[in-house]
Amino acid sequence: MGGVGKTELATQYAHRYQQEYDGILWFNSRDRDLAGEILQFFRLEFEYEIPQELGGKLLNTKEQVAWCWRKYPESNLPILVIFDDVSDVNQLREVLPHHYRFRVLITARRKRLDPKLIQDLPLDVLSPEKEPEKALELLQLLLGQSDRRVSREPEAAAALCECLGYLPLGIELVGGYLAADPDLSLAVMEHQLQAEKLANPALESLNPTQRGVNAAFALTWSKLTSHAQQLGKLLSLFAPKQISWDLVVFVATESLTNNQEEEKQLTWSEKEINEAKKQLYQRNIIQLAEEEAGYYQAHSLVRWFLQEQLRESAEIHSVLATIFIKVMVAAAERIPDTPTSKHIKYFRDFIIHLEELAKSLFNETQQENQSRKIYLDSLLDGQVIWIFTGVGRFYEGQGLFKLAEPWCEKCLATCEFLFQEDHHAVATSLNNLALFYHKQGKYIKAEPLYLQALKMTQSLFAGDHRTVANRLNNLAGLYSKQGRYTEAEPFYCRALEMRKRLYGREHPDLVTSLNNLAGLYSNQGRYTEAEPLYLQSLEMAQRLYEGDHTYVANSLNNLALLYVNQGRHSEAEPLYLQALEMRKRLYEGEHPDVANSLNNLAGLYSKQGRYTEAEPFLLQALEMRKRLYEGEHPDVANSLNNLAGLYSKQGRYTEAEP
């Protein structure tokens, strides 16, 4: 059960025996995609380029995880892997390392795991029948060896532990309460606990152990100052693990500027926040996180108690939830479409809490009984999209598409629940999910979503509107990718004309429209119509953006492609080289645009018979695309085909055929 000490036992084991291991990996497993978490860990911590294919065979997620375990650095001692709070045994089967180098420790609330999978060690409360004196030993440890109350009042100490159902979490809460008041006798403490149980009718429906812990929390709560209580309520909005204290201080202070109404209800200085933190820490409401200094954590049951206190104070609930959402949305909006490694490291402190917020919102919309909602009343329309989009971008930007996809889907489901009729948030979430599928080459799944998004947007915005133009452009892009040029052209033309009316002479959206329509004409062999549009697009992009920019790189690349199709190779090469170097500067590590530039430059060299120069570029593009895209993707197929074509031209037929 929760609070019995599973995580603490695993933590103490890891500390005590760390010298026997050459590394300890800890994964928090409840309600998380374990495979995705492991892949992300290896990408960020070891900078592994995880393959999508080996020996001509596409790898599924289980096989990718197994590859990561095999690549773990060599060591003389075994590696300890801890999966804490596992809720899905089937997920566990997919990710367990089976090599003899690894030792695996699992904590779970399930009473029985598959005995073929793992050796079971059941944990129970510290009852005197099974663990004589252990509950009293824990209480003494929490009070400190110099405290004599347990030895002076043995009967009261035993009654106190019995009142708490012998649950370690309850004893820990009471230990913090008693340690803060060294003059309080154990008998009085036990009497107060019993009185709290009787005075609170809500506790009657709980089992004896839960009643004792709830009563202990209620007494602890009553002794906190108002600032400490407010801070506890604020902390209940964060994910319970890895709470950066710098982030807490930022949320509590900086976010209140320029909001006088909120300042009237909640104002505190950084000094007051740190004083409040000391109270919460001394009374075991929060604990230091083991992984890194400056981070705290709260037990999941304690967090649940804190959320109950937050819900009961309606005004402060609204203020805190509004502040928290505002800060998280602001962070999400700053996550770029293609985050660099610097972005990933910076936003990691936010993402676990942004993820928790998105998950909670989704869960609140799925519950029939809305009495336990925390966030919905404090949410504004435009914020919903960004909460989910931020998480999706964080993962998609690292090539972790398996982790990104469910957030796009949950965003749509949440918006459809919140906004029953046509609404811009629903239209945007439809468009975003379609765009995700589009990028993944899942065109059949993308089309109906794009059509829905366009229809809804046109019903919401009459006449010319930038959002309508964007939807027209996206649908045309999908048709163009599928070679459905006659269907794509009218949508591209409508988008371009609308943008001209909206923006006048120059605008980034006009650069996009000119580029896209030119690309369509080029694909159809209508080169004389395409060239002036490409030149317009490039010149406009260079005027709008000084230095490196994605729009400039795209325009250079596309104009070069047109020249290649016309046989104007000497004009194409410098443009391709400029585009490639610019994209390398823009994107750290691997990116689809870099792979595209490598592939295109190799294509030019191949057409010129410069095969030895073309081959390494084609191989780089192929390997990069395999790593970027999970499963089958048109760009991977394109790279395979191009490399085969190169080998065929060189007479290397046995290499070309597979």
XYZ file of C-alpha atoms in Angstrom:
658
model
C 0.000 0.000 0.000
C 1.015 3.625 -0.347
C 3.169 4.889 2.525
C 4.596 1.533 3.541
C 8.121 2.633 2.570
C 8.830 0.919 -0.782
C 10.671 3.850 -2.338
C 12.569 4.604 0.861
C 13.671 0.975 1.164
C 14.941 0.992 -2.420
C 16.707 4.315 -1.792
C 18.431 3.043 1.361
C 19.485 -0.168 -0.409
C 21.004 1.869 -3.241
C 22.930 4.037 -0.759
C 24.130 1.174 1.409
C 25.380 -1.011 -1.434
C 26.417 1.604 -3.998
C 30.073 0.508 -3.776
C 29.042 -2.904 -5.138
C 27.698 -1.377 -8.377
C 29.294 0.510 -11.229
C 26.224 2.681 -11.767
C 22.665 3.080 -10.463
C 19.810 4.034 -12.795
C 16.473 5.119 -11.288
C 13.235 5.305 -13.286
C 9.998 6.658 -11.755
C 7.518 4.358 -13.394
C 3.935 5.124 -12.340
C 1.787 6.275 -15.271
C 4.857 6.876 -17.443
C 5.827 5.393 -20.792
C 8.726 3.313 -19.498
C 10.199 2.503 -22.910
C 10.094 6.151 -23.898
C 11.668 7.212 -20.594
C 14.562 4.798 -21.122
C 15.142 5.866 -24.727
C 15.121 9.516 -23.660
C 17.595 8.745 -20.862
C 20.084 7.114 -23.231
C 19.716 9.915 -25.773
C 20.274 12.702 -23.226
C 22.764 11.131 -20.814
C 24.880 9.074 -23.230
C 24.032 10.919 -26.479
C 23.281 7.608 -28.184
C 21.969 7.713 -31.735
C 19.376 4.961 -31.384
C 18.877 3.090 -34.677
C 15.479 2.593 -36.283
C 16.768 -0.370 -38.294
C 19.475 -3.035 -37.998
C 20.493 -5.468 -40.714
C 17.654 -4.353 -42.943
C 15.064 -5.004 -40.202
C 12.999 -2.216 -38.631
C 13.317 -2.181 -34.841
C 10.273 -1.907 -32.606
C 10.484 -0.038 -29.297
C 11.314 -3.167 -27.276
C 14.231 -3.925 -29.616
C 15.473 -0.329 -29.433
C 15.496 -0.500 -25.623
C 17.361 -3.824 -25.769
C 19.928 -2.185 -28.099
C 20.446 0.577 -25.508
C 21.056 -1.921 -22.717
C 23.598 -3.778 -24.887
C 25.430 -0.500 -25.587
C 25.674 0.481 -21.909
C 29.360 1.271 -21.170
C 31.534 -1.652 -20.113
C 32.200 -1.987 -16.381
C 33.839 -4.354 -13.926
C 30.910 -4.313 -11.501
C 27.194 -4.905 -12.181
C 24.739 -2.067 -12.874
C 21.708 -1.563 -10.591
C 18.477 -0.547 -12.364
C 15.562 0.557 -10.143
C 12.019 0.828 -11.507
C 10.093 2.639 -8.770
C 6.300 2.370 -8.401
C 5.518 0.131 -11.381
C 1.820 0.062 -12.251
C 1.913 -1.767 -15.603
C 3.666 -5.141 -15.553
C 3.238 -5.518 -19.320
C 5.284 -2.345 -19.856
C 7.912 -3.770 -17.538
C 8.300 -6.894 -19.673
C 9.132 -4.693 -22.677
C 12.014 -2.870 -21.001
C 13.770 -5.228 -18.570
C 17.490 -5.674 -19.273
C 18.279 -9.385 -19.507
C 22.076 -9.198 -19.682
C 23.921 -10.669 -16.681
C 25.606 -7.274 -16.028
C 22.343 -5.772 -14.737
C 20.601 -6.208 -11.384
C 16.970 -5.051 -11.329
C 15.004 -3.805 -8.302
C 11.289 -3.052 -8.679
C 8.767 -1.445 -6.326
C 5.060 -1.898 -7.004
C 1.720 -1.723 -5.210
C 0.566 -4.977 -6.768
C 0.619 -7.832 -4.288
C 1.915 -10.361 -6.787
C 4.136 -10.057 -9.809
C 4.801 -12.937 -12.189
C 7.156 -15.280 -10.242
C 8.815 -16.164 -13.567
C 9.568 -12.483 -14.051
C 10.876 -11.485 -10.640
C 11.401 -12.702 -7.088
C 8.699 -11.270 -4.819
C 9.388 -9.603 -1.459
C 6.060 -8.536 0.127
C 6.126 -5.471 2.396
C 3.579 -4.768 5.103
C 3.037 -2.214 7.828
C 5.320 -2.433 10.902
C 2.830 -4.455 12.942
C 4.072 -5.845 16.298
C 3.042 -9.397 15.301
C 5.422 -9.442 12.316
C 7.985 -6.756 13.216
C 8.260 -6.463 17.022
C 9.576 -3.063 18.130
C 10.228 -1.876 14.538
C 7.546 0.823 14.641
C 8.955 2.098 17.949
C 12.491 2.025 16.527
C 11.371 4.151 13.583
C 9.650 6.635 15.899
C 12.798 6.873 18.045
C 14.963 7.385 14.963
C 12.755 10.278 13.817
C 12.830 11.927 17.255
C 16.588 11.550 17.628
C 18.575 9.371 20.011
C 18.749 12.071 22.697
C 14.937 12.215 22.944
C 13.739 10.005 25.850
C 9.961 10.121 25.318
C 9.699 6.627 23.764
C 11.546 4.987 26.680
C 9.682 7.120 29.282
C 6.234 6.414 27.796
C 6.429 2.935 26.205
C 2.677 2.270 26.454
C 1.779 5.651 24.943
C 4.375 5.099 22.185
C 2.848 1.700 21.350
C -0.687 3.164 21.380
C 0.475 5.980 19.112
C 1.891 3.527 16.543
C -1.292 1.447 16.748
C -3.411 4.576 16.171
C -1.364 5.202 12.969
C -1.982 1.663 11.756
C 1.779 1.025 12.000
C 2.189 2.709 8.608
C 5.707 4.186 8.192
C 4.378 7.304 6.445
C 2.052 8.021 9.402
C 4.865 7.482 11.908
C 7.061 9.797 9.848
C 4.450 12.576 9.904
C 3.932 12.237 13.664
C 7.697 12.034 14.204
C 8.084 15.389 12.444
C 5.254 16.837 14.575
C 6.815 15.611 17.838
C 10.351 16.643 16.863
C 9.097 20.215 16.340
C 7.531 20.208 19.851
C 9.950 18.438 22.271
C 7.739 19.244 25.293
C 4.693 17.402 23.937
C 4.105 14.036 25.614
C 3.330 10.934 23.541
C 0.133 10.359 25.522
C -1.169 13.832 24.638
C -0.134 13.263 21.018
C -2.075 9.975 20.896
C -5.098 11.661 22.515
C -5.010 14.438 19.884
C -4.875 11.874 17.074
C -7.883 10.000 18.426
C -9.783 13.264 18.878
C -8.981 14.280 15.292
C -10.359 10.958 14.038
C -13.613 11.483 15.932
C -13.918 15.148 14.964
C -13.556 14.495 11.247
C -16.560 12.555 9.861
C -14.898 12.304 6.451
C -12.426 9.819 7.929
C -15.082 7.271 8.870
C -15.200 5.761 5.382
C -11.449 5.014 5.431
C -9.776 1.913 6.842
C -8.021 2.260 10.254
C -4.572 2.757 8.731
C -5.769 5.501 6.394
C -7.699 7.191 9.227
C -4.557 7.335 11.328
C -2.423 8.833 8.558
C -5.093 11.372 7.623
C -5.434 12.404 11.263
C -1.644 12.750 11.570
C -1.560 14.948 8.498
C -4.470 17.081 9.764
C -2.692 17.709 13.090
C 0.581 18.535 11.333
C -1.268 20.878 8.996
C -2.911 22.737 11.864
C 0.497 23.638 13.337
C 1.855 25.223 10.147
C 1.912 28.984 9.683
C -0.339 30.470 6.997
C 2.667 30.980 4.706
C 3.727 27.341 5.122
C 0.164 26.196 4.378
C 0.008 28.356 1.257
C 3.357 26.983 0.112
C 2.153 23.412 0.718
C -0.923 24.093 -1.404
C 1.258 25.535 -4.167
C 3.571 22.504 -4.059
C 0.572 20.199 -4.549
C 0.326 21.540 -8.112
C 3.822 20.309 -8.996
C 4.645 16.719 -9.903
C 5.742 14.994 -6.669
C 9.252 14.169 -7.922
C 12.182 16.450 -8.752
C 10.737 19.818 -7.753
C 13.362 22.462 -8.520
C 13.327 24.954 -5.668
C 14.390 27.771 -8.000
C 11.281 27.025 -10.060
C 9.052 27.074 -6.950
C 10.416 30.471 -5.907
C 9.934 31.793 -9.443
C 6.318 30.596 -9.579
C 5.556 32.034 -6.144
C 7.124 35.477 -6.643
C 7.817 36.593 -10.205
C 4.435 35.548 -11.547
C 2.544 37.964 -9.282
C 3.998 41.115 -10.834
C 1.513 43.459 -12.427
C -1.478 41.598 -11.024
C -2.898 43.643 -8.170
C -5.912 41.414 -7.515
C -3.687 38.395 -6.976
C -1.234 40.410 -4.875
C -4.026 41.270 -2.433
C -4.687 37.599 -1.789
C -1.184 36.170 -1.954
C 2.073 38.044 -1.408
C 5.276 36.625 -0.016
C 8.977 37.323 -0.264
C 11.688 34.816 -1.088
C 12.754 34.891 2.583
C 9.207 34.005 3.685
C 9.091 31.189 1.137
C 12.323 29.683 2.453
C 11.098 29.986 6.056
C 7.902 28.192 5.042
C 9.971 25.522 3.289
C 11.870 24.852 6.526
C 8.594 24.151 8.324
C 7.421 21.730 5.631
C 10.794 19.994 5.615
C 11.076 19.716 9.417
C 7.605 18.184 9.621
C 8.338 15.696 6.804
C 5.790 17.185 4.379
C 8.571 17.495 1.802
C 11.935 15.785 1.537
C 15.172 16.402 -0.294
C 15.323 14.566 -3.608
C 18.273 12.216 -3.649
C 19.410 12.816 -7.210
C 20.561 16.446 -7.107
C 20.921 19.399 -4.723
C 18.228 22.062 -4.892
C 15.440 19.581 -5.648
C 12.645 18.373 -3.373
C 9.933 15.749 -3.477
C 6.694 14.866 -1.697
C 5.197 11.444 -1.089
C 2.257 10.838 -3.434
C -0.139 10.434 -0.461
C 1.127 13.640 1.144
C 0.627 15.420 -2.186
C -2.932 14.079 -2.260
C -3.551 15.524 1.245
C -2.118 18.865 0.124
C -4.400 18.908 -2.917
C -7.383 18.263 -0.650
C -6.411 21.332 1.402
C -6.057 23.351 -1.807
C -9.527 22.362 -3.017
C -11.113 23.311 0.299
C -9.826 26.916 0.090
C -11.686 28.160 -2.977
C -10.151 31.642 -3.306
C -6.538 30.611 -2.769
C -7.164 27.569 -4.985
C -8.153 29.805 -7.871
C -5.204 32.155 -7.359
C -2.569 29.405 -7.048
C -3.890 27.342 -9.962
C -4.033 30.468 -12.142
C -0.454 31.426 -11.237
C 0.874 27.910 -11.769
C -0.847 27.509 -15.149
C 0.349 30.944 -16.280
C 4.003 30.112 -15.564
C 3.797 26.658 -17.119
C 2.087 27.949 -20.262
C 4.718 30.690 -20.600
C 7.426 27.998 -20.455
C 5.580 25.818 -22.984
C 5.284 28.727 -25.422
C 9.058 29.157 -25.304
C 9.818 25.568 -26.330
C 10.720 25.859 -30.039
C 9.530 23.506 -32.782
C 13.071 22.171 -33.049
C 14.686 22.469 -29.584
C 18.477 22.304 -29.353
C 20.333 20.343 -26.677
C 20.591 23.613 -24.701
C 16.787 23.968 -24.815
C 16.308 20.350 -23.727
C 18.523 20.785 -20.665
C 16.825 24.046 -19.690
C 13.242 22.826 -20.050
C 13.795 19.486 -18.281
C 13.024 21.196 -14.947
C 9.699 22.366 -16.365
C 8.684 19.358 -18.440
C 7.928 16.880 -15.631
C 5.516 19.429 -14.105
C 4.091 20.482 -17.471
C 3.512 16.800 -18.206
C 1.776 16.334 -14.843
C -0.428 19.362 -15.556
C -1.394 18.032 -19.005
C -2.066 14.559 -17.603
C -4.210 15.975 -14.790
C -6.230 18.112 -17.218
C -6.847 15.095 -19.439
C -7.864 12.966 -16.448
C -10.195 15.679 -15.113
C -12.040 15.766 -18.443
C -12.431 11.980 -18.375
C -14.022 11.872 -14.893
C -17.786 11.896 -14.645
C -17.572 13.369 -11.145
C -15.912 16.760 -11.423
C -15.748 17.394 -7.656
C -12.007 16.685 -7.509
C -10.953 18.989 -10.331
C -7.962 21.216 -9.588
C -7.210 23.078 -12.805
C -10.300 23.336 -15.012
C -11.874 26.373 -13.327
C -8.615 28.341 -13.633
C -7.974 27.544 -17.292
C -8.285 29.947 -20.212
C -9.109 28.772 -23.741
C -5.733 29.466 -25.322
C -3.790 27.834 -22.499
C -5.072 24.308 -23.126
C -3.330 23.959 -26.470
C 0.046 25.193 -25.221
C 0.152 22.898 -22.201
C -0.019 19.806 -24.421
C 1.904 21.307 -27.346
C 4.862 22.159 -25.098
C 5.225 18.549 -23.948
C 4.806 17.252 -27.510
C 7.443 19.652 -28.874
C 9.903 18.695 -26.134
C 9.786 15.048 -27.204
C 9.255 15.493 -30.940
C 12.241 17.852 -31.110
C 14.448 15.019 -29.798
C 13.079 12.542 -32.323
C 11.122 10.760 -29.541
C 7.953 10.536 -31.614
C 6.517 7.671 -29.555
C 6.467 9.988 -26.534
C 5.147 12.995 -28.476
C 2.154 11.372 -30.197
C -0.076 10.666 -27.146
C 0.155 14.319 -26.069
C -1.154 15.471 -29.467
C -4.021 12.981 -29.152
C -4.808 13.937 -25.534
C -4.821 17.609 -26.505
C -7.584 16.967 -29.041
C -9.599 14.808 -26.608
C -9.322 17.452 -23.859
C -10.343 20.323 -26.139
C -13.289 18.367 -27.558
C -14.525 17.770 -24.009
C -14.054 21.361 -22.849
C -15.478 23.024 -25.966
C -18.469 21.045 -27.145
C -19.210 23.042 -30.322
C -16.984 24.591 -33.007
C -14.100 26.292 -31.216
C -10.693 27.596 -32.246
C -8.955 25.366 -29.645
C -10.575 22.240 -31.121
C -9.706 23.350 -34.674
C -6.101 24.027 -33.653
C -5.717 20.672 -31.892
C -7.159 18.906 -34.963
C -4.672 20.752 -37.158
C -1.742 20.010 -34.824
C -2.471 16.287 -34.676
C -2.849 16.225 -38.475
C 0.473 18.037 -38.819
C 2.145 15.479 -36.529
C 0.812 12.613 -38.663
C 1.796 14.528 -41.805
C 5.419 14.819 -40.612
C 5.419 11.099 -39.788
C 4.274 10.231 -43.315
C 0.904 8.982 -41.979
C -1.010 10.811 -44.708
C -4.217 8.764 -44.543
C -4.627 9.584 -40.831
C -3.769 13.257 -41.412
C -6.225 14.120 -44.217
C -9.595 13.839 -42.392
C -8.194 15.835 -39.462
C -6.969 18.599 -41.782
C -10.380 18.703 -43.492
C -12.190 18.927 -40.144
C -9.846 21.677 -38.970
C -10.341 23.690 -42.179
C -14.130 23.361 -42.123
C -14.337 24.389 -38.458
C -11.939 27.323 -38.945
C -13.923 28.639 -41.930
C -17.109 28.515 -39.844
C -15.402 30.451 -37.037
C -13.722 33.147 -39.132
C -15.631 34.697 -42.026
C -13.651 36.203 -44.907
C -9.874 36.539 -44.942
C -8.113 35.308 -41.815
C -4.550 34.161 -41.205
C -5.707 30.922 -39.544
C -7.864 30.020 -42.553
C -4.886 30.677 -44.842
C -2.700 28.429 -42.665
C -5.228 25.595 -42.817
C -5.516 25.898 -46.616
C -1.735 25.810 -46.900
C -1.404 22.708 -44.678
C -4.003 20.707 -46.610
C -2.352 21.669 -49.896
C 1.003 20.541 -48.485
C -0.430 17.122 -47.674
C -1.862 16.703 -51.180
C 1.421 17.829 -52.700
C 3.348 15.248 -50.639
C 1.033 12.562 -52.019
C 1.510 13.741 -55.600
C -2.100 14.979 -55.790
C -1.016 18.197 -57.506
C -4.305 19.134 -59.177
C -6.019 19.004 -55.754
C -3.206 20.904 -54.042
C -2.902 23.837 -56.472
C -6.225 25.633 -55.780
C -5.630 25.459 -52.008
C -2.091 26.874 -52.391
C -3.388 29.662 -54.662
C -6.213 30.562 -52.252
C -3.757 30.682 -49.336
C -1.327 32.902 -51.279
C -3.995 35.350 -52.449
C -5.507 35.559 -48.968
C -2.113 36.259 -47.422
C -1.407 38.982 -49.992
C -4.659 40.687 -49.025
C -3.926 40.275 -45.321
C -0.282 41.319 -45.202
C 0.404 43.503 -48.223
C 3.931 43.330 -49.624
C 6.123 41.298 -47.239
C 5.478 38.766 -44.475
C 6.929 35.382 -43.372
C 3.661 33.647 -44.334
C 4.024 35.059 -47.855
C 7.527 33.558 -48.059
C 6.001 30.184 -47.190
C 3.173 30.473 -49.725
C 5.499 31.549 -52.565
C 7.851 28.669 -51.756
C 5.077 26.101 -51.597
C 3.367 27.093 -54.844
C 6.729 27.227 -56.609
C 7.492 23.728 -55.291
C 4.215 22.449 -56.693
C 4.962 23.914 -60.132
C 8.482 22.473 -60.011
C 7.149 18.996 -59.207
C 4.882 19.264 -62.257
C 7.744 20.368 -64.521
C 6.345 23.928 -64.804
C 9.794 25.423 -64.231
C 9.215 28.810 -65.905
C 6.292 29.429 -63.542
C 8.206 28.179 -60.509
C 11.473 30.175 -60.849
C 10.124 33.747 -60.339
C 8.171 32.571 -57.273
C 11.281 30.960 -55.766
C 13.340 34.113 -56.439
C 10.649 36.303 -54.851
C 10.549 34.005 -51.821
C 14.339 34.019 -51.354
C 14.678 37.801 -51.721
C 11.795 38.425 -49.308
C 13.236 36.005 -46.717
C 16.669 37.665 -46.933
C 15.107 41.101 -46.415
C 12.992 39.902 -43.475
C 15.754 37.965 -41.672
C 19.391 38.937 -41.307
C 21.823 36.053 -40.970
C 20.822 32.402 -40.582
C 17.135 31.563 -40.682
C 15.071 28.523 -41.596
C 13.091 30.464 -44.222
C 16.287 31.591 -45.964
C 17.752 28.064 -45.882
C 14.524 26.585 -47.278
C 14.417 29.119 -50.113
C 18.051 28.452 -51.050
C 17.458 24.698 -51.018
C 14.296 24.882 -53.110
C 15.747 27.206 -55.756
C 18.754 24.891 -56.065
C 16.416 21.922 -56.574
C 14.691 23.773 -59.413
C 18.042 24.459 -61.110
C 18.996 20.775 -60.791
C 15.743 19.763 -62.475
C 16.578 22.164 -65.314
C 20.119 20.825 -65.622
C 21.628 24.106 -64.332
C 24.049 22.266 -62.046
C 26.718 24.959 -61.666
C 24.071 27.398 -60.391
C 22.560 24.817 -58.030
C 25.708 23.664 -56.166
C 26.579 26.925 -54.291
C 22.924 27.289 -53.219
C 22.809 23.715 -51.884
C 26.087 24.250 -50.003
C 24.832 27.501 -48.460
C 21.598 25.807 -47.372
C 23.441 22.822 -45.847
C 25.907 24.949 -43.852
C 23.129 27.245 -42.641
C 21.001 24.318 -41.485
C 23.947 22.779 -39.644
C 24.422 26.069 -37.792
C 20.708 26.359 -37.037
C 20.180 22.821 -35.707
C 22.489 21.157 -33.204
C 22.701 17.441 -33.832
C 20.299 15.683 -36.170
C 17.349 17.292 -37.917
C 15.114 16.421 -40.913
C 16.192 19.595 -42.761
C 19.876 18.694 -42.421
C 19.145 15.200 -43.765
C 17.203 16.800 -46.636
C 20.173 19.025 -47.558
C 22.617 16.100 -47.433
C 20.324 14.050 -49.655
C 19.839 16.872 -52.183
C 23.523 17.744 -52.488
C 24.307 14.058 -52.990
C 21.650 13.934 -55.722
C 23.361 16.763 -57.567
C 26.774 15.082 -57.375
C 25.233 11.825 -58.576
C 23.722 13.559 -61.612
C 27.164 14.993 -62.402
C 28.797 11.554 -62.119
C 30.672 12.596 -58.942
C 29.799 9.317 -57.230
C 32.604 9.218 -54.654
C 31.500 12.646 -53.380
C 27.813 11.704 -53.393
C 28.016 8.408 -51.473
C 29.028 9.703 -47.994
C 26.284 12.359 -48.118
C 23.666 9.766 -49.075
C 24.818 7.442 -46.271
C 24.703 10.286 -43.713
C 21.196 11.257 -44.830
C 19.954 7.649 -44.678
C 21.348 6.961 -41.202
C 20.043 10.263 -39.876
C 16.553 9.622 -41.230
C 16.484 6.107 -39.783
C 17.292 7.524 -36.357
C 14.814 10.386 -36.664
C 11.764 8.416 -37.774
C 10.341 5.437 -35.900
C 9.074 2.698 -38.199
C 8.430 3.295 -41.891
C 8.694 6.786 -43.371
C 8.701 8.153 -46.944
C 11.990 10.014 -46.384
C 13.725 6.782 -45.332
C 12.348 5.087 -48.449
C 13.604 8.022 -50.534
C 17.113 7.696 -49.098
C 17.192 3.937 -49.640
C 16.082 4.419 -53.239
C 18.670 7.138 -53.911
C 21.530 5.100 -52.480
C 20.455 2.084 -54.520
C 20.361 4.290 -57.629
C 23.920 5.458 -56.955
C 25.191 1.883 -56.578
C 23.363 0.868 -59.731
C 25.020 3.668 -61.732
C 28.399 2.415 -60.500
C 27.607 -1.174 -61.453
C 27.491 -2.235 -57.795
C 24.332 -4.267 -58.383
C 24.644 -6.677 -55.432
C 24.766 -3.679 -53.086
C 21.936 -1.879 -54.853
C 19.342 -4.664 -54.923
C 18.605 -5.060 -51.171
